[in-house]
Tab-separated table of C-alpha atoms in Angstrom:
chain	number	residue	atom	x	y	z
A	1	MET	CA	31.719	-70.877	-25.231
A	2	GLY	CA	35.409	-70.206	-25.565
A	3	MET	CA	37.926	-67.722	-24.289
A	4	GLU	CA	35.865	-64.763	-25.474
A	5	LEU	CA	33.609	-65.321	-22.462
A	6	TYR	CA	36.439	-64.634	-20.026
A	7	GLN	CA	37.364	-61.283	-21.582
A	8	HIS	CA	34.325	-59.655	-20.025
A	9	PHE	CA	35.414	-60.535	-16.516
A	10	ARG	CA	38.337	-59.917	-14.196
A	11	LYS	CA	40.976	-62.572	-13.901
A	12	GLU	CA	40.111	-63.421	-10.296
A	13	GLU	CA	36.543	-64.189	-11.395
A	14	HIS	CA	37.498	-66.902	-13.894
A	15	GLN	CA	37.316	-69.734	-11.370
A	16	PHE	CA	33.792	-68.732	-10.402
A	17	ILE	CA	32.831	-68.613	-14.095
A	18	ASP	CA	33.993	-72.228	-14.438
A	19	HIS	CA	31.633	-73.197	-11.590
A	20	VAL	CA	28.732	-71.439	-13.295
A	21	MET	CA	29.444	-73.275	-16.547
A	22	GLU	CA	29.439	-76.580	-14.653
A	23	TRP	CA	26.105	-75.768	-12.965
A	24	LYS	CA	24.613	-74.907	-16.321
A	25	GLU	CA	25.846	-78.127	-17.922
A	26	THR	CA	24.494	-80.168	-14.989
A	27	VAL	CA	21.015	-78.689	-15.451
A	28	GLU	CA	21.143	-79.368	-19.204
A	29	ARG	CA	22.360	-82.931	-18.674
A	30	GLN	CA	20.063	-83.916	-15.811
A	31	TYR	CA	17.136	-81.752	-16.908
A	32	ALA	CA	16.562	-80.916	-13.248
A	33	PRO	CA	17.023	-77.764	-11.133
A	34	LYS	CA	20.312	-76.896	-9.399
A	35	LEU	CA	20.478	-74.705	-6.288
A	36	THR	CA	23.637	-72.777	-5.392
A	37	ASP	CA	24.983	-71.397	-2.128
A	38	PHE	CA	24.279	-67.746	-1.295
A	39	LEU	CA	26.030	-65.489	-3.811
A	40	ASP	CA	27.052	-61.873	-3.421
A	41	PRO	CA	25.582	-59.363	-5.917
A	42	ARG	CA	28.625	-59.467	-8.183
A	43	GLU	CA	28.454	-63.269	-8.390
A	44	GLN	CA	24.719	-63.022	-9.139
A	45	GLN	CA	25.541	-60.605	-11.958
A	46	ILE	CA	28.025	-63.109	-13.420
A	47	VAL	CA	25.523	-65.986	-13.214
A	48	GLN	CA	22.854	-63.811	-14.825
A	49	SER	CA	25.124	-62.808	-17.689
A	50	ILE	CA	26.270	-66.374	-18.402
A	51	VAL	CA	22.946	-68.176	-17.982
A	52	GLY	CA	20.439	-65.380	-18.427
A	53	SER	CA	20.282	-65.241	-22.203
A	54	ASP	CA	20.172	-68.995	-22.783
A	55	GLY	CA	16.792	-70.565	-23.510
A	56	ASP	CA	17.757	-74.063	-22.327
A	57	VAL	CA	18.587	-73.063	-18.773
A	58	ARG	CA	16.912	-70.306	-16.784
A	59	VAL	CA	17.986	-68.699	-13.553
A	60	SER	CA	16.312	-66.807	-10.749
A	61	PHE	CA	17.525	-65.543	-7.393
A	62	PHE	CA	16.105	-65.379	-3.888
A	63	GLY	CA	17.737	-64.626	-0.554
A	64	GLY	CA	14.865	-64.916	1.902
A	65	ALA	CA	13.392	-61.433	1.423
A	66	LEU	CA	13.075	-58.921	-1.402
A	67	PHE	CA	15.611	-56.364	-0.211
A	68	VAL	CA	18.551	-58.661	0.620
A	69	GLU	CA	21.917	-58.596	-1.131
A	70	ARG	CA	23.063	-62.182	-0.807
A	71	LYS	CA	20.859	-64.633	-2.709
A	72	ARG	CA	20.865	-68.249	-3.746
A	73	ALA	CA	20.606	-68.888	-7.475
A	74	LEU	CA	18.310	-71.529	-8.857
A	75	LEU	CA	19.222	-72.771	-12.330
A	76	TYR	CA	16.446	-74.781	-13.921
A	77	PRO	CA	15.109	-76.206	-17.196
A	78	PRO	CA	12.275	-74.321	-18.961
A	79	TYR	CA	9.515	-76.666	-17.720
A	80	PHE	CA	10.232	-75.881	-14.066
A	81	GLU	CA	8.251	-73.258	-12.105
A	82	PRO	CA	10.292	-72.155	-9.072
A	83	ASN	CA	8.706	-71.003	-5.828
A	84	GLU	CA	10.197	-69.730	-2.563
A	85	GLU	CA	10.430	-73.178	-0.952
A	86	ASP	CA	12.774	-74.342	-3.707
A	87	TYR	CA	15.492	-72.012	-2.415
A	88	ASP	CA	15.779	-73.848	0.931
A	89	ILE	CA	16.343	-70.795	3.108
A	90	ALA	CA	15.934	-70.564	6.882
A	91	LEU	CA	15.551	-67.343	8.893
A	92	PHE	CA	16.820	-67.129	12.472
A	93	ALA	CA	16.249	-64.463	15.090
A	94	VAL	CA	19.084	-64.070	17.588
A	95	ARG	CA	17.856	-63.838	21.182
A	96	TYR	CA	20.415	-62.263	23.519
A	97	PRO	CA	20.547	-60.175	26.727
A	98	GLY	CA	20.145	-56.824	24.950
A	99	LYS	CA	20.162	-54.839	28.197
A	100	PHE	CA	23.771	-55.768	28.804
A	101	VAL	CA	25.317	-56.204	25.374
A	102	SER	CA	25.183	-54.466	22.061
A	103	LEU	CA	25.970	-56.641	19.075
A	104	GLU	CA	26.867	-55.426	15.605
A	105	HIS	CA	26.761	-56.941	12.142
A	106	ARG	CA	30.459	-57.867	12.255
A	107	ASP	CA	30.107	-59.618	15.642
A	108	VAL	CA	27.364	-61.818	14.217
A	109	LEU	CA	29.303	-62.551	11.025
A	110	GLY	CA	32.417	-63.405	13.043
A	111	ALA	CA	30.485	-65.864	15.201
A	112	LEU	CA	28.853	-67.500	12.171
A	113	MET	CA	32.183	-67.841	10.374
A	114	SER	CA	33.708	-69.491	13.444
A	115	LEU	CA	31.313	-72.436	13.027
A	116	GLY	CA	33.500	-73.827	10.252
A	117	LEU	CA	30.947	-73.448	7.454
A	118	ARG	CA	31.509	-71.636	4.152
A	119	ARG	CA	30.367	-68.016	3.864
A	120	GLY	CA	28.090	-69.246	1.089
A	121	LYS	CA	25.898	-71.051	3.612
A	122	PHE	CA	24.812	-67.698	5.095
A	123	GLY	CA	22.716	-64.964	3.569
A	124	ASP	CA	22.222	-61.430	4.817
A	125	ILE	CA	22.507	-60.479	8.469
A	126	LEU	CA	19.778	-58.012	9.447
A	127	VAL	CA	20.421	-55.647	12.342
A	128	MET	CA	17.955	-52.963	13.366
A	129	GLY	CA	17.458	-51.288	16.712
A	130	GLY	CA	18.721	-54.183	18.822
A	131	GLU	CA	16.936	-56.804	16.721
A	132	ILE	CA	19.179	-59.295	14.928
A	133	GLN	CA	18.242	-61.872	12.302
A	134	PHE	CA	20.133	-63.813	9.664
A	135	PHE	CA	19.406	-66.146	6.771
A	136	THR	CA	21.065	-69.491	6.311
A	137	ALA	CA	20.847	-72.402	3.885
A	138	ALA	CA	18.203	-74.785	5.241
A	139	GLU	CA	20.597	-77.744	4.970
A	140	VAL	CA	22.817	-76.286	7.730
A	141	ALA	CA	20.060	-74.736	9.871
A	142	ASP	CA	20.044	-77.470	12.534
A	143	TYR	CA	23.830	-77.450	12.763
A	144	VAL	CA	23.874	-73.667	13.207
A	145	ARG	CA	21.156	-73.701	15.848
A	146	LEU	CA	23.000	-76.414	17.766
A	147	HIS	CA	26.443	-74.829	17.683
A	148	LEU	CA	25.886	-71.083	17.902
A	149	GLY	CA	25.724	-70.564	21.660
A	150	ALA	CA	27.526	-67.249	21.928
A	151	ILE	CA	28.327	-64.134	19.936
A	152	GLY	CA	31.411	-62.496	21.366
A	153	LYS	CA	30.926	-62.937	25.106
A	154	ALA	CA	27.142	-62.781	24.908
A	155	PRO	CA	25.173	-66.009	25.355
A	156	VAL	CA	22.609	-66.322	22.557
A	157	SER	CA	19.844	-68.626	21.460
A	158	LEU	CA	18.347	-68.868	18.001
A	159	GLU	CA	14.691	-68.953	17.088
A	160	ARG	CA	13.652	-70.063	13.620
A	161	LEU	CA	11.061	-67.777	12.057
A	162	PRO	CA	9.041	-67.858	8.849
A	163	LEU	CA	10.705	-65.842	6.057
A	164	SER	CA	7.797	-63.404	6.145
A	165	ALA	CA	9.005	-62.238	9.592
A	166	ALA	CA	12.241	-60.730	8.222
A	167	ILE	CA	13.046	-57.214	9.479
A	168	PRO	CA	12.242	-54.898	6.550
A	169	LEU	CA	15.533	-53.115	5.852
A	170	GLU	CA	15.655	-50.661	2.990
A	171	ASP	CA	18.746	-50.080	0.963
A	172	ALA	CA	19.312	-46.320	0.709
A	173	TRP	CA	22.112	-44.727	-1.296
A	174	GLN	CA	22.938	-41.028	-1.237
A	175	GLU	CA	23.925	-40.251	-4.791
A	176	GLU	CA	26.259	-37.553	-6.017
A	177	THR	CA	28.158	-36.608	-9.147
A	178	ALA	CA	31.895	-36.098	-8.662
A	179	THR	CA	35.091	-35.911	-10.660
A	180	VAL	CA	38.235	-37.958	-10.091
A	181	SER	CA	41.668	-37.774	-11.677
A	182	SER	CA	41.546	-41.489	-12.506
A	183	LEU	CA	39.407	-44.588	-11.953
A	184	ARG	CA	42.082	-46.168	-9.779
A	185	LEU	CA	40.738	-47.592	-6.542
A	186	ASP	CA	42.681	-45.137	-4.354
A	187	ALA	CA	41.297	-42.148	-6.294
A	188	VAL	CA	37.675	-43.328	-6.226
A	189	LEU	CA	37.868	-44.329	-2.555
A	190	ALA	CA	39.421	-40.981	-1.571
A	191	GLN	CA	36.604	-39.143	-3.346
A	192	ALA	CA	33.825	-41.344	-1.937
A	193	PHE	CA	34.896	-41.090	1.695
A	194	ARG	CA	36.492	-37.626	1.586
A	195	LEU	CA	39.954	-38.950	2.374
A	196	ALA	CA	43.427	-37.835	1.385
A	197	ARG	CA	44.645	-40.037	-1.467
A	198	GLU	CA	47.586	-41.275	0.667
A	199	LYS	CA	45.191	-42.328	3.436
A	200	ALA	CA	43.060	-44.207	0.906
A	201	LYS	CA	46.187	-45.899	-0.440
A	202	THR	CA	47.236	-47.013	3.061
A	203	LEU	CA	43.779	-48.465	3.781
A	204	ILE	CA	43.928	-50.453	0.547
A	205	GLU	CA	47.451	-51.760	1.098
A	206	SER	CA	46.509	-52.780	4.661
A	207	GLY	CA	43.811	-55.103	3.284
A	208	LEU	CA	40.943	-53.055	4.716
A	209	VAL	CA	39.199	-52.399	1.419
A	210	LYS	CA	36.887	-54.665	-0.556
A	211	VAL	CA	35.650	-54.370	-4.097
A	212	ASN	CA	32.537	-56.424	-4.782
A	213	TRP	CA	32.877	-58.210	-1.429
A	214	LYS	CA	36.480	-59.358	-2.009
A	215	VAL	CA	39.612	-57.791	-0.512
A	216	VAL	CA	41.632	-55.816	-3.065
A	217	ASP	CA	45.013	-54.585	-1.811
A	218	LYS	CA	46.272	-52.887	-4.978
A	219	PRO	CA	45.696	-49.107	-5.121
A	220	ASP	CA	45.979	-49.154	-8.937
A	221	PHE	CA	43.051	-51.593	-9.333
A	222	VAL	CA	40.752	-49.997	-11.941
A	223	CYS	CA	37.143	-49.515	-10.851
A	224	GLY	CA	34.184	-49.880	-13.198
A	225	PRO	CA	30.455	-49.139	-13.225
A	226	GLY	CA	28.505	-51.283	-10.760
A	227	ASP	CA	31.458	-51.837	-8.419
A	228	VAL	CA	30.626	-51.723	-4.714
A	229	LEU	CA	33.542	-50.557	-2.554
A	230	SER	CA	33.800	-50.840	1.189
A	231	ALA	CA	36.469	-49.643	3.583
A	232	ARG	CA	36.523	-50.912	7.141
A	233	GLY	CA	35.310	-48.163	9.451
A	234	PHE	CA	33.973	-45.991	6.600
A	235	GLY	CA	31.041	-47.929	5.218
A	236	ARG	CA	30.180	-48.579	1.603
A	237	CYS	CA	29.886	-46.797	-1.671
A	238	LYS	CA	28.884	-47.776	-5.163
A	239	LEU	CA	30.177	-46.528	-8.484
A	240	PHE	CA	26.911	-46.185	-10.397
A	241	SER	CA	28.334	-44.913	-13.650
A	242	VAL	CA	31.288	-43.343	-15.410
A	243	GLU	CA	29.921	-40.440	-17.446
A	244	GLY	CA	32.996	-39.461	-19.425
A	245	MET	CA	35.852	-36.943	-19.317
A	246	THR	CA	35.702	-33.282	-18.338
A	247	LYS	CA	37.596	-30.577	-20.243
A	248	LYS	CA	40.289	-30.796	-17.579
A	249	GLU	CA	40.883	-34.491	-18.294
A	250	ARG	CA	39.124	-35.709	-15.163
A	251	TRP	CA	36.555	-38.511	-15.048
A	252	ARG	CA	32.983	-37.547	-14.206
A	253	ILE	CA	31.364	-40.308	-12.132
A	254	ARG	CA	28.143	-40.973	-10.244
A	255	LEU	CA	28.758	-42.298	-6.757
A	256	GLY	CA	26.415	-43.516	-4.072
A	257	ARG	CA	27.185	-43.781	-0.381
A	258	GLN	CA	25.164	-46.011	1.879
A	259	LYS	CA	23.267	-43.975	4.431
């Protein structure tokens, strides 16, 4: 595979593509499975497109439950039959004094990131009605349990649960068709969250906006189908498709906002 492979991806994704190529070559060479860290959906898409069509190496994904976003990839030779145990995932419930504290997704993520481990060692964080759980790579589970004693100011303890005990969260998008003057990030963001274009631009330049789970601070970044955008304080939206131009030279798009 030469340079033509890279044309299908954004420049900032090229380094990740190199990793995927290495994983693939390792599986071919050693004829044994290779497990990755947790990947975000965009990274999974890249792995799927590079490995997916090749008969010599197969890939499948699992993140601890069916509905999760972040998943580990398992690349393996054709003889191998993967099962859930091969993904080495641990599920923890966070026990904390719920009467006195309310913890949010970002509090939990902040505490996990302060442990000095890569983001890739953690899967989804599940928060529902005061219940909190998160997935981690099994190889760091003991370390996490030992070192996570507090989230914010709240003392916490962790209880390891079987994966089948995961809180069943459903991913719901409210879809709509809209038109935008361009596919620039500031235009799409303004439309998705009903903001003035200037406000959207300021959010982006302040580093508060992510595209596919990575901060993008350029308002003229061009969005494409499948992109997931998030703005701190506003939630998330997804550009499902770009349906073409209207007579007035505007783009017709399908957008989804997370409920």
